[in-house]
Short mmCIF file of C-alpha atoms and ligand atoms in Angstrom, two decimals:
data_model
loop_
_atom_site.label_atom_id
_atom_site.label_comp_id
_atom_site.label_asym_id
_atom_site.label_seq_id
_atom_site.Cartn_x
_atom_site.Cartn_y
_atom_site.Cartn_z
CA MET A 156 81.13 47.67 19.27
CA GLU A 157 77.29 47.53 18.91
CA ILE A 158 76.78 44.55 20.36
CA ILE A 159 72.78 42.40 19.58
CA LEU A 160 72.47 39.36 21.83
CA CYS A 161 70.58 36.72 20.72
CA GLY A 162 68.12 33.80 22.33
CA GLY A 163 68.28 31.33 19.87
CA GLY A 164 69.53 31.04 16.00
CA THR A 165 66.14 32.09 14.61
CA GLU A 166 66.11 35.85 16.21
CA LEU A 167 70.14 35.33 15.25
CA ALA A 168 69.56 34.59 11.83
CA ARG A 169 66.83 37.97 11.47
CA ALA A 170 69.14 40.11 13.82
CA ALA A 171 71.69 39.55 11.05
CA ALA A 172 69.71 39.48 7.97
CA ASP A 173 67.75 43.10 9.13
CA VAL A 174 71.57 44.71 8.87
CA ILE A 175 72.16 43.25 5.50
CA LYS A 176 68.64 44.92 4.85
CA SER A 177 69.06 48.30 6.43
CA GLN A 178 72.57 48.04 4.63
CA LEU A 179 70.91 47.70 0.85
CA ASP A 180 67.95 50.10 1.66
CA LYS A 181 70.32 52.77 2.37
CA LYS A 182 72.72 51.75 -0.43
CA PRO A 183 71.65 49.34 -3.25
CA ASP A 184 74.18 49.68 -4.52
CA SER A 185 76.22 48.07 -1.39
CA VAL A 186 79.83 45.91 -2.10
CA ILE A 187 78.72 43.30 0.52
CA GLY A 188 81.84 40.38 2.51
CA PHE A 189 80.45 37.10 2.47
CA ALA A 190 81.33 34.64 4.89
CA THR A 191 80.39 30.54 4.66
CA GLY A 192 80.28 28.18 7.27
CA SER A 193 77.64 27.26 9.71
CA THR A 194 76.71 30.51 11.62
CA PRO A 195 75.81 32.50 8.82
CA LEU A 196 73.21 29.75 7.26
CA GLY A 197 70.38 30.93 8.91
CA MET A 198 71.16 34.47 7.73
CA TYR A 199 70.95 33.73 4.28
CA LYS A 200 67.67 31.68 3.91
CA ARG A 201 65.92 34.49 5.96
CA LEU A 202 67.72 36.60 3.05
CA ALA A 203 66.47 34.29 0.43
CA GLU A 204 63.00 34.64 2.00
CA LEU A 205 63.23 38.58 2.22
CA TYR A 206 63.94 38.58 -1.89
CA LYS A 207 61.11 36.12 -2.27
CA ASN A 208 58.96 38.65 -0.68
CA GLY A 209 59.60 41.58 -2.50
CA GLU A 210 61.20 42.72 0.70
CA ILE A 211 65.06 43.30 -0.40
CA ASP A 212 66.81 43.68 -3.88
CA PHE A 213 70.00 43.13 -4.33
CA SER A 214 70.10 43.67 -8.60
CA ARG A 215 72.82 46.34 -7.95
CA ALA A 216 74.59 45.26 -5.44
CA VAL A 217 78.01 43.78 -5.23
CA SER A 218 79.66 40.94 -3.62
CA PHE A 219 83.33 39.71 -2.61
CA ASN A 220 83.74 36.39 -0.73
CA LEU A 221 86.72 36.21 2.02
CA ASP A 222 88.23 33.00 1.18
CA GLU A 223 87.92 29.58 -0.71
CA TYR A 224 90.19 26.76 0.03
CA TYR A 225 93.30 25.91 -2.17
CA PRO A 226 93.44 23.94 -4.26
CA ILE A 227 89.91 23.76 -4.35
CA LYS A 228 87.62 22.74 -7.56
CA SER A 229 84.60 25.34 -7.99
CA SER A 230 82.23 22.31 -8.52
CA ASP A 231 84.08 20.56 -5.45
CA SER A 232 80.86 20.35 -3.05
CA ARG A 233 82.45 21.11 -0.21
CA SER A 234 84.29 24.36 -2.27
CA TYR A 235 83.33 28.14 -1.38
CA HIS A 236 81.74 28.62 -4.40
CA LYS A 237 79.13 25.86 -4.04
CA PHE A 238 78.16 26.60 -0.16
CA MET A 239 77.18 30.10 -1.67
CA TYR A 240 75.85 29.58 -4.65
CA ASP A 241 73.77 26.96 -2.79
CA ASN A 242 72.62 28.31 0.61
CA LEU A 243 72.12 32.42 -1.18
CA PHE A 244 73.22 33.52 -4.55
CA ARG A 245 70.90 31.46 -6.46
CA HIS A 246 67.70 32.51 -4.24
CA ILE A 247 68.34 35.89 -5.18
CA ASN A 248 68.77 38.16 -7.96
CA ILE A 249 72.43 39.26 -7.45
CA ASN A 250 73.89 39.54 -10.76
CA HIS A 251 76.14 36.94 -11.49
CA SER A 252 79.02 38.94 -13.10
CA ASN A 253 78.99 40.93 -9.61
CA ILE A 254 79.75 38.21 -7.54
CA HIS A 255 83.28 37.74 -6.42
CA ILE A 256 85.08 34.74 -5.03
CA PRO A 257 89.37 34.01 -4.60
CA ASP A 258 89.83 31.13 -7.30
CA GLY A 259 91.02 27.92 -5.61
CA GLU A 260 91.84 26.08 -8.98
CA THR A 261 94.12 29.86 -9.81
CA ASP A 262 97.67 27.94 -10.51
CA ASP A 263 98.89 31.70 -9.20
CA PRO A 264 98.09 31.93 -5.90
CA GLU A 265 99.91 35.19 -5.76
CA ARG A 266 98.38 37.09 -8.76
CA GLU A 267 94.87 35.65 -8.01
CA CYS A 268 95.38 37.42 -4.65
CA ALA A 269 97.00 40.86 -5.63
CA GLU A 270 93.93 40.59 -8.33
CA TYR A 271 91.56 40.02 -5.78
CA GLU A 272 92.46 43.01 -3.51
CA ARG A 273 92.46 45.17 -6.67
CA LYS A 274 88.99 44.40 -7.80
CA ILE A 275 88.28 45.12 -4.07
CA GLU A 276 89.98 48.46 -4.43
CA ALA A 277 87.75 48.94 -7.42
CA ALA A 278 84.77 48.21 -6.24
CA GLY A 279 85.11 51.32 -4.26
CA GLU A 280 85.94 48.92 -1.32
CA ILE A 281 83.82 46.88 0.86
CA ASP A 282 80.64 48.62 2.97
CA ILE A 283 79.63 45.83 4.55
CA GLN A 284 81.33 42.94 5.58
CA ILE A 285 79.75 39.71 7.53
CA LEU A 286 82.19 38.00 9.45
CA GLY A 287 82.20 34.42 11.41
CA LEU A 288 84.86 33.13 13.56
CA GLY A 289 86.75 30.98 14.64
CA ARG A 290 86.53 29.05 17.67
CA ASN A 291 89.55 30.29 17.51
CA GLY A 292 89.82 33.79 17.34
CA HIS A 293 89.91 32.96 13.29
CA ILE A 294 88.41 35.87 11.04
CA GLY A 295 88.37 35.03 7.60
CA PHE A 296 91.19 32.26 7.28
CA ASN A 297 93.38 34.53 9.28
CA GLU A 298 94.95 31.87 12.10
CA PRO A 299 96.47 32.80 15.07
CA ALA A 300 100.10 33.98 14.67
CA PRO A 301 102.63 36.25 15.80
CA GLU A 302 102.25 38.40 12.74
CA LEU A 303 99.02 38.49 10.48
CA TYR A 304 98.74 39.41 6.19
CA ALA A 305 97.88 42.31 5.67
CA LYS A 306 96.32 41.69 2.26
CA THR A 307 94.64 38.45 0.63
CA HIS A 308 97.05 35.92 0.98
CA LEU A 309 97.19 32.22 0.18
CA THR A 310 97.47 30.67 4.27
CA GLU A 311 97.84 27.16 6.05
CA LEU A 312 94.95 26.23 8.21
CA SER A 313 95.89 26.22 11.54
CA HIS A 314 95.13 22.01 13.57
CA ASP A 315 92.38 23.88 14.92
CA THR A 316 90.54 24.92 11.97
CA ILE A 317 90.92 21.82 9.82
CA GLU A 318 89.42 19.51 12.99
CA ALA A 319 86.64 22.11 13.36
CA ASN A 320 85.93 21.72 8.97
CA SER A 321 86.32 18.41 8.72
CA ARG A 322 82.65 17.68 9.83
CA PHE A 323 82.80 18.61 5.96
CA PHE A 324 84.39 16.61 4.48
CA GLU A 325 84.84 12.29 5.16
CA ASN A 326 87.21 12.73 7.14
CA GLU A 327 90.16 14.92 9.08
CA SER A 328 93.05 14.26 6.48
CA CYS A 329 90.67 15.07 3.36
CA VAL A 330 90.01 18.59 4.37
CA PRO A 331 92.41 21.42 2.25
CA ARG A 332 95.52 22.20 4.05
CA HIS A 333 95.59 25.64 2.22
CA ALA A 334 93.01 28.23 1.54
CA LEU A 335 92.89 32.12 0.06
CA THR A 336 92.32 34.59 2.69
CA MET A 337 91.02 38.57 2.72
CA GLY A 338 93.85 39.83 4.65
CA MET A 339 93.14 41.61 8.46
CA ALA A 340 93.63 45.40 6.30
CA SER A 341 91.53 43.57 3.26
CA ILE A 342 88.57 43.14 6.48
CA LEU A 343 89.41 46.30 8.84
CA ARG A 344 89.39 48.53 5.39
CA ALA A 345 85.30 48.28 5.13
CA LYS A 346 83.44 50.22 5.97
CA ARG A 347 80.83 48.50 7.94
CA ILE A 348 81.36 45.02 10.27
CA LEU A 349 78.94 42.41 10.68
CA LEU A 350 79.97 39.81 12.59
CA LEU A 351 78.24 36.83 14.05
CA ALA A 352 78.69 34.14 16.40
CA SER A 353 76.80 31.01 18.15
CA GLY A 354 77.14 28.47 20.17
CA ALA A 355 79.41 27.83 23.37
CA GLY A 356 82.31 26.44 20.62
CA LYS A 357 82.13 30.44 20.41
CA ARG A 358 82.52 31.99 23.93
CA GLU A 359 86.24 31.84 24.25
CA ALA A 360 86.61 34.00 20.87
CA ILE A 361 84.20 36.53 21.86
CA SER A 362 85.20 36.67 25.59
CA SER A 363 88.80 37.87 23.73
CA LEU A 364 86.98 40.09 21.87
CA LEU A 365 85.72 41.81 24.67
CA SER A 366 89.05 41.69 26.62
CA PRO A 367 90.95 44.64 27.03
CA TYR A 368 93.74 43.46 25.08
CA VAL A 369 94.37 43.22 21.22
CA THR A 370 96.38 40.75 20.14
CA THR A 371 97.36 38.30 17.15
CA GLN A 372 96.99 35.50 18.76
CA SER A 373 93.39 36.05 18.26
CA PRO A 374 92.58 37.88 15.43
CA VAL A 375 88.88 38.85 15.98
CA THR A 376 90.33 41.26 18.88
CA MET A 377 91.98 43.38 16.10
CA LEU A 378 87.93 44.87 15.18
CA LYS A 379 88.98 46.80 18.95
CA LEU A 380 91.12 49.28 16.39
CA ARG A 381 87.63 50.20 14.59
CA ARG A 382 84.39 51.63 15.25
CA GLY A 383 81.25 50.53 13.10
CA VAL A 384 81.48 46.80 14.34
CA THR A 385 77.64 45.18 14.79
CA LEU A 386 78.14 41.69 17.05
CA VAL A 387 75.23 39.56 16.71
CA CYS A 388 75.50 36.97 19.60
CA ASP A 389 73.44 34.19 20.70
CA ASN A 390 73.24 33.50 24.76
CA LYS A 391 75.75 30.84 24.59
CA ALA A 392 78.91 32.25 22.52
CA TYR A 393 78.05 35.29 25.26
CA PRO A 394 80.05 35.08 27.77
CA GLY A 395 78.50 37.21 30.47
CA GLU A 396 75.09 36.63 31.90
CA TYR A 397 72.34 36.18 29.78
CA LYS A 398 68.50 37.01 30.71
CA ASN A 399 66.04 35.90 28.06
CA ASP A 400 63.68 38.85 28.26
CA GLY A 401 61.68 37.49 25.06
CA GLY A 402 63.39 39.83 22.32
CA ASP A 403 67.22 40.70 21.27
CA LYS A 404 69.15 43.55 23.68
CA ARG A 405 71.42 45.90 22.54
CA LEU A 406 74.21 46.74 25.00
C1 F6R B 676 83.96 31.27 6.21
C2 F6R B 676 85.60 31.73 7.01
C3 F6R B 676 85.96 31.52 8.50
C4 F6R B 676 84.12 31.14 9.43
C5 F6R B 676 84.92 30.50 10.44
C6 F6R B 676 83.69 30.12 11.08
O1 F6R B 676 84.04 31.98 4.74
O2 F6R B 676 85.52 32.81 6.99
O3 F6R B 676 85.84 32.32 9.03
O4 F6R B 676 83.67 31.92 9.78
O5 F6R B 676 85.48 29.37 10.56
O6 F6R B 676 82.57 28.66 10.97
P1 F6R B 676 81.47 28.74 11.27
O7 F6R B 676 80.45 28.97 11.73
O8 F6R B 676 81.25 27.25 10.48
O9 F6R B 676 81.35 28.21 12.81
#
């Protein structure tokens, strides 16, 4: 695993955006897996800036988002549809017919999930999957459990996640209890993975990632089963010693 250790949010955003830029420079028709949440916001802002400066081109890119609350209307201000358009898609030149986000309005979640998997496969699989990290070690909405789903599925959010995400809603009771999420195999099949973590709240989950073990009780540890993972992490989330020598550090 490659680890890029950053001193703060701006560095993290730039380091992460650079990874996406070099992916698109190498393969302009890359299939990119996007994540929502607070952590990738700086990277999305930086990608929009790179686009504005003419330094990145999304015209041939294809996107698949990791997850969406269920049920939720795509027009709902808290939906991940709205999040992605507001924070990225409206600010770059991605072809809107190439955007895929699980449909939180479907009346047949099982069919929607099977269809989503089929579309990822038909697109030739994901070239680079961006991941945030739950403080409980979840990736996508694959929550700690004795068994994890392989493919895209309807899942119940853990209490920890409901509590963590209540900051986006009026209160905890308004957070949807379910979500449609890519499964562990859908994520692990990606050709490359870019995991982002910032803040002390993620330190325990990062410790489990850096431990010698793999456990379904911390789904992020399953990233150790493969190569091609880059962790971009700030000093607060990193459990080891961090020396600020003025730049990002490649461990
Ligand atoms: C979002 C997602 C989640 C978040 C995670 C961290 O699409 O799949 O796994 O990445 O909950 O969220 P933040 O970045 O808000 O701490």
